[in-house]
Amino acid sequence: MRQHSGIGVLDKAMAVLYAVAEQPCGLNELCTRTGLPRATAHRLAVGLETHRMLARDAAGSWRPGPALSELATTAEDPLLDAAAVILPRLREITGESVQLYRLDGHSRICVAALEPTSGLRDTVPVGARLPLTAGSAAKVLLAWADPELQRGVLADAVFGERALAEVRRRGWAQSAAERSAGVASVSAPVRDGSSQVIAAVSVSGPIDRMGRRPGARWAADLVAAADALHKRL
């Protein structure tokens, strides 16, 4: 669940930002996604646009604005600093696409990604928001998530509680053609200094290369990469 600060106008503005980040939209769709009255949603979106936190595309829909990326470049993120060291080596070992995901509400967000230099690949751009209902990274993030979130997601997921229990037991997850046809993946949990799961590191690629049980091939490397990230945190 998204956090609330108790400051009404700030929480509503953040709801607008998250809704637009999910997918560019006009006023009607913005109201649907946020549940805000039309006048409130419009006033907040226009205000955020004034501060360049939102911008309009050619169709007139709101999208994330340039100020967001400008502010992001000044932020320090130990996880991303660690990923900049570990992910290139993981890509070199596997020869496949590698990603790092964080949990955000009922979704997961790709916060770092590298692609192989040649051949077919599973391209997940940084900033992409994917569901928690399918894929190995979704299983990892959900396996250690709040029980209330688990119950809400599992109702629509392609896997069940038994799969999450298995992920917790062995310490990694795999999938084949769950999130996208023809794509397989393996993921492992990344823990912070207090051993809380804060992210999932993943390798993904065509099933033709990775197989339908990609964990047999790459799980040990994923777990090692996750441990290396943990040590740097």
PDB file of C-alpha atoms in Angstrom:
ATOM      1  CA  MET A   1       0.000   0.000   0.000  1.00  0.00           C
ATOM      2  CA  ARG A   2       1.223   3.535  -0.760  1.00  0.00           C
ATOM      3  CA  GLN A   3       2.225   5.493   2.339  1.00  0.00           C
ATOM      4  CA  HIS A   4       0.211   8.500   3.533  1.00  0.00           C
ATOM      5  CA  SER A   5       1.850  11.465   5.263  1.00  0.00           C
ATOM      6  CA  GLY A   6      -1.313  12.846   6.819  1.00  0.00           C
ATOM      7  CA  ILE A   7      -0.856  16.047   4.806  1.00  0.00           C
ATOM      8  CA  GLY A   8      -3.886  15.898   2.556  1.00  0.00           C
ATOM      9  CA  VAL A   9      -2.801  18.082  -0.343  1.00  0.00           C
ATOM     10  CA  LEU A  10       0.646  16.460  -0.464  1.00  0.00           C
ATOM     11  CA  ASP A  11      -0.813  12.944  -0.521  1.00  0.00           C
ATOM     12  CA  LYS A  12      -3.207  13.949  -3.301  1.00  0.00           C
ATOM     13  CA  ALA A  13      -0.385  15.487  -5.336  1.00  0.00           C
ATOM     14  CA  MET A  14       1.653  12.312  -4.919  1.00  0.00           C
ATOM     15  CA  ALA A  15      -1.351  10.264  -6.049  1.00  0.00           C
ATOM     16  CA  VAL A  16      -1.417  12.353  -9.235  1.00  0.00           C
ATOM     17  CA  LEU A  17       2.313  11.841  -9.812  1.00  0.00           C
ATOM     18  CA  TYR A  18       2.083   8.084  -9.329  1.00  0.00           C
ATOM     19  CA  ALA A  19      -0.954   7.830 -11.603  1.00  0.00           C
ATOM     20  CA  VAL A  20       0.795   9.678 -14.422  1.00  0.00           C
ATOM     21  CA  ALA A  21       3.997   7.692 -13.905  1.00  0.00           C
ATOM     22  CA  GLU A  22       2.005   4.503 -14.428  1.00  0.00           C
ATOM     23  CA  GLN A  23       0.968   5.714 -17.894  1.00  0.00           C
ATOM     24  CA  PRO A  24       0.439   9.158 -19.453  1.00  0.00           C
ATOM     25  CA  CYS A  25      -3.206  10.159 -19.193  1.00  0.00           C
ATOM     26  CA  GLY A  26      -5.749  12.918 -19.596  1.00  0.00           C
ATOM     27  CA  LEU A  27      -8.019  14.376 -16.945  1.00  0.00           C
ATOM     28  CA  ASN A  28     -10.781  11.757 -17.121  1.00  0.00           C
ATOM     29  CA  GLU A  29      -8.356   8.851 -16.685  1.00  0.00           C
ATOM     30  CA  LEU A  30      -6.477  10.742 -13.980  1.00  0.00           C
ATOM     31  CA  CYS A  31      -9.685  11.093 -11.979  1.00  0.00           C
ATOM     32  CA  THR A  32     -10.400   7.381 -12.421  1.00  0.00           C
ATOM     33  CA  ARG A  33      -6.944   6.327 -11.247  1.00  0.00           C
ATOM     34  CA  THR A  34      -6.732   8.661  -8.263  1.00  0.00           C
ATOM     35  CA  GLY A  35     -10.375   8.824  -7.185  1.00  0.00           C
ATOM     36  CA  LEU A  36     -10.011  12.595  -6.925  1.00  0.00           C
ATOM     37  CA  PRO A  37     -12.776  15.038  -7.911  1.00  0.00           C
ATOM     38  CA  ARG A  38     -12.299  16.481 -11.370  1.00  0.00           C
ATOM     39  CA  ALA A  39     -11.571  20.024 -10.168  1.00  0.00           C
ATOM     40  CA  THR A  40      -9.036  18.801  -7.582  1.00  0.00           C
ATOM     41  CA  ALA A  41      -7.220  16.518 -10.013  1.00  0.00           C
ATOM     42  CA  HIS A  42      -7.041  19.286 -12.620  1.00  0.00           C
ATOM     43  CA  ARG A  43      -5.774  21.887 -10.138  1.00  0.00           C
ATOM     44  CA  LEU A  44      -3.049  19.583  -8.825  1.00  0.00           C
ATOM     45  CA  ALA A  45      -1.947  18.415 -12.272  1.00  0.00           C
ATOM     46  CA  VAL A  46      -1.711  21.975 -13.588  1.00  0.00           C
ATOM     47  CA  GLY A  47       0.233  23.017 -10.486  1.00  0.00           C
ATOM     48  CA  LEU A  48       2.670  20.122 -10.892  1.00  0.00           C
ATOM     49  CA  GLU A  49       3.006  21.035 -14.561  1.00  0.00           C
ATOM     50  CA  THR A  50       3.897  24.615 -13.576  1.00  0.00           C
ATOM     51  CA  HIS A  51       6.734  23.241 -11.464  1.00  0.00           C
ATOM     52  CA  ARG A  52       7.776  20.940 -14.352  1.00  0.00           C
ATOM     53  CA  MET A  53       7.001  17.817 -12.308  1.00  0.00           C
ATOM     54  CA  LEU A  54       4.489  16.966 -15.040  1.00  0.00           C
ATOM     55  CA  ALA A  55       4.509  17.817 -18.737  1.00  0.00           C
ATOM     56  CA  ARG A  56       2.097  17.398 -21.660  1.00  0.00           C
ATOM     57  CA  ASP A  57       2.756  15.146 -24.617  1.00  0.00           C
ATOM     58  CA  ALA A  58       1.648  15.794 -28.200  1.00  0.00           C
ATOM     59  CA  ALA A  59      -1.816  14.363 -27.455  1.00  0.00           C
ATOM     60  CA  GLY A  60      -2.265  16.652 -24.462  1.00  0.00           C
ATOM     61  CA  SER A  61      -1.874  13.882 -21.886  1.00  0.00           C
ATOM     62  CA  TRP A  62       0.135  14.450 -18.754  1.00  0.00           C
ATOM     63  CA  ARG A  63       3.411  12.551 -18.380  1.00  0.00           C
ATOM     64  CA  PRO A  64       6.310  12.769 -15.892  1.00  0.00           C
ATOM     65  CA  GLY A  65       8.101  16.076 -16.305  1.00  0.00           C
ATOM     66  CA  PRO A  66      11.799  16.960 -16.618  1.00  0.00           C
ATOM     67  CA  ALA A  67      12.116  18.213 -13.052  1.00  0.00           C
ATOM     68  CA  LEU A  68      11.727  14.665 -11.733  1.00  0.00           C
ATOM     69  CA  SER A  69      14.815  13.382 -13.529  1.00  0.00           C
ATOM     70  CA  GLU A  70      16.736  16.550 -12.715  1.00  0.00           C
ATOM     71  CA  LEU A  71      16.088  16.054  -9.006  1.00  0.00           C
ATOM     72  CA  ALA A  72      16.851  12.334  -9.245  1.00  0.00           C
ATOM     73  CA  THR A  73      20.363  12.979 -10.536  1.00  0.00           C
ATOM     74  CA  THR A  74      21.248  14.694  -7.253  1.00  0.00           C
ATOM     75  CA  ALA A  75      19.941  11.889  -5.033  1.00  0.00           C
ATOM     76  CA  GLU A  76      22.270   9.328  -3.536  1.00  0.00           C
ATOM     77  CA  ASP A  77      21.000   5.758  -3.534  1.00  0.00           C
ATOM     78  CA  PRO A  78      23.268   3.117  -1.977  1.00  0.00           C
ATOM     79  CA  LEU A  79      21.350   0.330  -3.714  1.00  0.00           C
ATOM     80  CA  LEU A  80      21.889   1.838  -7.158  1.00  0.00           C
ATOM     81  CA  ASP A  81      25.531   2.555  -6.356  1.00  0.00           C
ATOM     82  CA  ALA A  82      25.975  -1.113  -5.448  1.00  0.00           C
ATOM     83  CA  ALA A  83      24.064  -2.238  -8.551  1.00  0.00           C
ATOM     84  CA  ALA A  84      26.386  -0.225 -10.773  1.00  0.00           C
ATOM     85  CA  VAL A  85      29.217  -2.473  -9.592  1.00  0.00           C
ATOM     86  CA  ILE A  86      27.429  -5.849  -9.382  1.00  0.00           C
ATOM     87  CA  LEU A  87      25.037  -5.900 -12.364  1.00  0.00           C
ATOM     88  CA  PRO A  88      27.705  -5.603 -15.091  1.00  0.00           C
ATOM     89  CA  ARG A  89      29.460  -8.675 -13.704  1.00  0.00           C
ATOM     90  CA  LEU A  90      26.173 -10.592 -13.551  1.00  0.00           C
ATOM     91  CA  ARG A  91      25.458  -9.712 -17.171  1.00  0.00           C
ATOM     92  CA  GLU A  92      28.955 -10.853 -18.124  1.00  0.00           C
ATOM     93  CA  ILE A  93      28.476 -14.202 -16.364  1.00  0.00           C
ATOM     94  CA  THR A  94      25.018 -14.945 -17.770  1.00  0.00           C
ATOM     95  CA  GLY A  95      25.092 -13.185 -21.135  1.00  0.00           C
ATOM     96  CA  GLU A  96      21.459 -12.232 -20.509  1.00  0.00           C
ATOM     97  CA  SER A  97      19.470  -9.157 -19.501  1.00  0.00           C
ATOM     98  CA  VAL A  98      19.767  -8.219 -15.831  1.00  0.00           C
ATOM     99  CA  GLN A  99      17.457  -6.036 -13.762  1.00  0.00           C
ATOM    100  CA  LEU A 100      16.903  -4.724 -10.268  1.00  0.00           C
ATOM    101  CA  TYR A 101      13.330  -4.248  -9.020  1.00  0.00           C
ATOM    102  CA  ARG A 102      11.835  -2.470  -6.040  1.00  0.00           C
ATOM    103  CA  LEU A 103       8.373  -2.931  -4.564  1.00  0.00           C
ATOM    104  CA  ASP A 104       5.950  -0.042  -4.970  1.00  0.00           C
ATOM    105  CA  GLY A 105       2.388  -0.600  -3.834  1.00  0.00           C
ATOM    106  CA  HIS A 106       0.877  -3.408  -5.894  1.00  0.00           C
ATOM    107  CA  SER A 107       3.604  -3.107  -8.538  1.00  0.00           C
ATOM    108  CA  ARG A 108       7.326  -3.528  -8.969  1.00  0.00           C
ATOM    109  CA  ILE A 109       9.518  -0.894 -10.575  1.00  0.00           C
ATOM    110  CA  CYS A 110      12.684  -1.544 -12.548  1.00  0.00           C
ATOM    111  CA  VAL A 111      15.313   0.723 -10.978  1.00  0.00           C
ATOM    112  CA  ALA A 112      18.367  -0.602 -12.846  1.00  0.00           C
ATOM    113  CA  ALA A 113      18.842  -2.694 -15.984  1.00  0.00           C
ATOM    114  CA  LEU A 114      21.547  -3.822 -18.392  1.00  0.00           C
ATOM    115  CA  GLU A 115      21.143  -5.581 -21.721  1.00  0.00           C
ATOM    116  CA  PRO A 116      23.455  -8.071 -23.464  1.00  0.00           C
ATOM    117  CA  THR A 117      25.492  -6.617 -26.285  1.00  0.00           C
ATOM    118  CA  SER A 118      24.028  -8.933 -28.929  1.00  0.00           C
ATOM    119  CA  GLY A 119      21.284 -11.464 -29.636  1.00  0.00           C
ATOM    120  CA  LEU A 120      17.660 -11.626 -28.516  1.00  0.00           C
ATOM    121  CA  ARG A 121      17.028  -9.958 -25.177  1.00  0.00           C
ATOM    122  CA  ASP A 122      14.287  -9.209 -22.672  1.00  0.00           C
ATOM    123  CA  THR A 123      14.310  -5.416 -22.568  1.00  0.00           C
ATOM    124  CA  VAL A 124      12.862  -3.882 -19.405  1.00  0.00           C
ATOM    125  CA  PRO A 125      13.532  -0.131 -19.342  1.00  0.00           C
ATOM    126  CA  VAL A 126      14.435   1.627 -16.105  1.00  0.00           C
ATOM    127  CA  GLY A 127      11.260   3.103 -14.662  1.00  0.00           C
ATOM    128  CA  ALA A 128       9.027   0.369 -16.066  1.00  0.00           C
ATOM    129  CA  ARG A 129       6.219  -0.575 -13.684  1.00  0.00           C
ATOM    130  CA  LEU A 130       5.263  -4.258 -13.798  1.00  0.00           C
ATOM    131  CA  PRO A 131       2.615  -6.226 -11.900  1.00  0.00           C
ATOM    132  CA  LEU A 132       3.263  -8.452  -8.903  1.00  0.00           C
ATOM    133  CA  THR A 133       1.006 -11.148 -10.324  1.00  0.00           C
ATOM    134  CA  ALA A 134       3.599 -12.870 -12.545  1.00  0.00           C
ATOM    135  CA  GLY A 135       7.343 -13.317 -12.951  1.00  0.00           C
ATOM    136  CA  SER A 136      10.190 -14.430 -10.724  1.00  0.00           C
ATOM    137  CA  ALA A 137      10.939 -10.951  -9.355  1.00  0.00           C
ATOM    138  CA  ALA A 138       7.281 -10.568  -8.404  1.00  0.00           C
ATOM    139  CA  LYS A 139       7.453 -13.823  -6.448  1.00  0.00           C
ATOM    140  CA  VAL A 140      10.586 -12.702  -4.614  1.00  0.00           C
ATOM    141  CA  LEU A 141       9.207  -9.297  -3.637  1.00  0.00           C
ATOM    142  CA  LEU A 142       5.845 -10.747  -2.638  1.00  0.00           C
ATOM    143  CA  ALA A 143       7.336 -13.663  -0.673  1.00  0.00           C
ATOM    144  CA  TRP A 144       8.654 -11.287   2.001  1.00  0.00           C
ATOM    145  CA  ALA A 145       5.958  -8.621   1.671  1.00  0.00           C
ATOM    146  CA  ASP A 146       3.265  -7.658   4.143  1.00  0.00           C
ATOM    147  CA  PRO A 147       0.624 -10.436   4.499  1.00  0.00           C
ATOM    148  CA  GLU A 148      -2.146  -8.010   3.576  1.00  0.00           C
ATOM    149  CA  LEU A 149      -0.416  -7.179   0.298  1.00  0.00           C
ATOM    150  CA  GLN A 150       0.153 -10.877  -0.361  1.00  0.00           C
ATOM    151  CA  ARG A 151      -3.540 -11.645   0.054  1.00  0.00           C
ATOM    152  CA  GLY A 152      -4.550  -8.802  -2.223  1.00  0.00           C
ATOM    153  CA  VAL A 153      -2.160  -9.808  -5.017  1.00  0.00           C
ATOM    154  CA  LEU A 154      -2.507 -13.596  -4.846  1.00  0.00           C
ATOM    155  CA  ALA A 155      -6.190 -13.358  -5.767  1.00  0.00           C
ATOM    156  CA  ASP A 156      -5.105 -12.416  -9.309  1.00  0.00           C
ATOM    157  CA  ALA A 157      -1.643 -13.997  -9.488  1.00  0.00           C
ATOM    158  CA  VAL A 158      -0.625 -16.925 -11.710  1.00  0.00           C
ATOM    159  CA  PHE A 159       1.041 -18.491  -8.645  1.00  0.00           C
ATOM    160  CA  GLY A 160      -0.154 -19.178  -5.111  1.00  0.00           C
ATOM    161  CA  GLU A 161       0.989 -19.176  -1.503  1.00  0.00           C
ATOM    162  CA  ARG A 162       2.711 -22.534  -1.978  1.00  0.00           C
ATOM    163  CA  ALA A 163       4.996 -20.956  -4.591  1.00  0.00           C
ATOM    164  CA  LEU A 164       5.878 -18.108  -2.207  1.00  0.00           C
ATOM    165  CA  ALA A 165       6.656 -20.577   0.565  1.00  0.00           C
ATOM    166  CA  GLU A 166       9.002 -22.391  -1.825  1.00  0.00           C
ATOM    167  CA  VAL A 167      10.729 -19.108  -2.679  1.00  0.00           C
ATOM    168  CA  ARG A 168      11.299 -18.375   1.004  1.00  0.00           C
ATOM    169  CA  ARG A 169      12.620 -21.908   1.558  1.00  0.00           C
ATOM    170  CA  ARG A 170      15.185 -21.987  -1.245  1.00  0.00           C
ATOM    171  CA  GLY A 171      15.978 -18.274  -1.441  1.00  0.00           C
ATOM    172  CA  TRP A 172      15.256 -17.640  -5.126  1.00  0.00           C
ATOM    173  CA  ALA A 173      12.459 -17.805  -7.705  1.00  0.00           C
ATOM    174  CA  GLN A 174      12.116 -18.751 -11.360  1.00  0.00           C
ATOM    175  CA  SER A 175       9.462 -18.311 -14.035  1.00  0.00           C
ATOM    176  CA  ALA A 176       8.860 -19.305 -17.636  1.00  0.00           C
ATOM    177  CA  ALA A 177       6.337 -17.506 -19.863  1.00  0.00           C
ATOM    178  CA  GLU A 178       4.559 -15.995 -16.838  1.00  0.00           C
ATOM    179  CA  ARG A 179       4.999 -12.277 -17.436  1.00  0.00           C
ATOM    180  CA  SER A 180       5.638 -12.484 -21.160  1.00  0.00           C
ATOM    181  CA  ALA A 181       5.385 -15.327 -23.657  1.00  0.00           C
ATOM    182  CA  GLY A 182       8.779 -16.735 -24.565  1.00  0.00           C
ATOM    183  CA  VAL A 183      10.607 -15.152 -21.623  1.00  0.00           C
ATOM    184  CA  ALA A 184      12.146 -16.952 -18.642  1.00  0.00           C
ATOM    185  CA  SER A 185      13.728 -15.414 -15.554  1.00  0.00           C
ATOM    186  CA  VAL A 186      15.416 -16.097 -12.235  1.00  0.00           C
ATOM    187  CA  SER A 187      15.418 -13.706  -9.255  1.00  0.00           C
ATOM    188  CA  ALA A 188      16.858 -13.507  -5.768  1.00  0.00           C
ATOM    189  CA  PRO A 189      16.087 -11.207  -2.814  1.00  0.00           C
ATOM    190  CA  VAL A 190      18.386  -8.292  -1.985  1.00  0.00           C
ATOM    191  CA  ARG A 191      18.578  -7.438   1.717  1.00  0.00           C
ATOM    192  CA  ASP A 192      19.670  -4.245   3.415  1.00  0.00           C
ATOM    193  CA  GLY A 193      21.897  -3.902   6.474  1.00  0.00           C
ATOM    194  CA  SER A 194      19.069  -5.034   8.770  1.00  0.00           C
ATOM    195  CA  SER A 195      18.390  -8.093   6.569  1.00  0.00           C
ATOM    196  CA  GLN A 196      15.065  -6.729   5.283  1.00  0.00           C
ATOM    197  CA  VAL A 197      14.262  -7.588   1.651  1.00  0.00           C
ATOM    198  CA  ILE A 198      14.350  -4.295  -0.252  1.00  0.00           C
ATOM    199  CA  ALA A 199      14.714  -5.423  -3.876  1.00  0.00           C
ATOM    200  CA  ALA A 200      14.944  -8.329  -6.276  1.00  0.00           C
ATOM    201  CA  VAL A 201      17.856  -8.883  -8.647  1.00  0.00           C
ATOM    202  CA  SER A 202      16.935 -10.727 -11.838  1.00  0.00           C
ATOM    203  CA  VAL A 203      18.255 -12.347 -14.980  1.00  0.00           C
ATOM    204  CA  SER A 204      15.836 -12.748 -17.878  1.00  0.00           C
ATOM    205  CA  GLY A 205      15.974 -13.874 -21.484  1.00  0.00           C
ATOM    206  CA  PRO A 206      14.409 -16.073 -24.150  1.00  0.00           C
ATOM    207  CA  ILE A 207      13.163 -19.463 -22.989  1.00  0.00           C
ATOM    208  CA  ASP A 208      15.025 -20.998 -25.933  1.00  0.00           C
ATOM    209  CA  ARG A 209      18.289 -20.035 -24.220  1.00  0.00           C
ATOM    210  CA  MET A 210      17.374 -20.087 -20.540  1.00  0.00           C
ATOM    211  CA  GLY A 211      15.072 -23.118 -20.566  1.00  0.00           C
ATOM    212  CA  ARG A 212      11.852 -23.675 -18.638  1.00  0.00           C
ATOM    213  CA  ARG A 213      13.773 -24.274 -15.409  1.00  0.00           C
ATOM    214  CA  PRO A 214      16.290 -21.429 -15.564  1.00  0.00           C
ATOM    215  CA  GLY A 215      17.020 -21.703 -11.856  1.00  0.00           C
ATOM    216  CA  ALA A 216      18.981 -24.898 -12.438  1.00  0.00           C
ATOM    217  CA  ARG A 217      21.428 -22.870 -14.485  1.00  0.00           C
ATOM    218  CA  TRP A 218      21.515 -19.415 -12.938  1.00  0.00           C
ATOM    219  CA  ALA A 219      20.120 -19.522  -9.382  1.00  0.00           C
ATOM    220  CA  ALA A 220      23.552 -19.822  -7.740  1.00  0.00           C
ATOM    221  CA  ASP A 221      24.822 -16.780  -9.659  1.00  0.00           C
ATOM    222  CA  LEU A 222      21.712 -14.769  -8.727  1.00  0.00           C
ATOM    223  CA  VAL A 223      22.061 -15.631  -5.058  1.00  0.00           C
ATOM    224  CA  ALA A 224      25.752 -14.683  -5.179  1.00  0.00           C
ATOM    225  CA  ALA A 225      24.910 -11.350  -6.834  1.00  0.00           C
ATOM    226  CA  ALA A 226      22.226 -10.658  -4.233  1.00  0.00           C
ATOM    227  CA  ASP A 227      24.718 -11.434  -1.464  1.00  0.00           C
ATOM    228  CA  ALA A 228      27.284  -9.117  -3.045  1.00  0.00           C
ATOM    229  CA  LEU A 229      24.684  -6.309  -3.140  1.00  0.00           C
ATOM    230  CA  HIS A 230      23.808  -6.989   0.499  1.00  0.00           C
ATOM    231  CA  LYS A 231      27.448  -6.754   1.556  1.00  0.00           C
ATOM    232  CA  ARG A 232      27.847  -3.400  -0.192  1.00  0.00           C
ATOM    233  CA  LEU A 233      24.782  -2.081   1.622  1.00  0.00           C
TER     234      LEU A 233
END
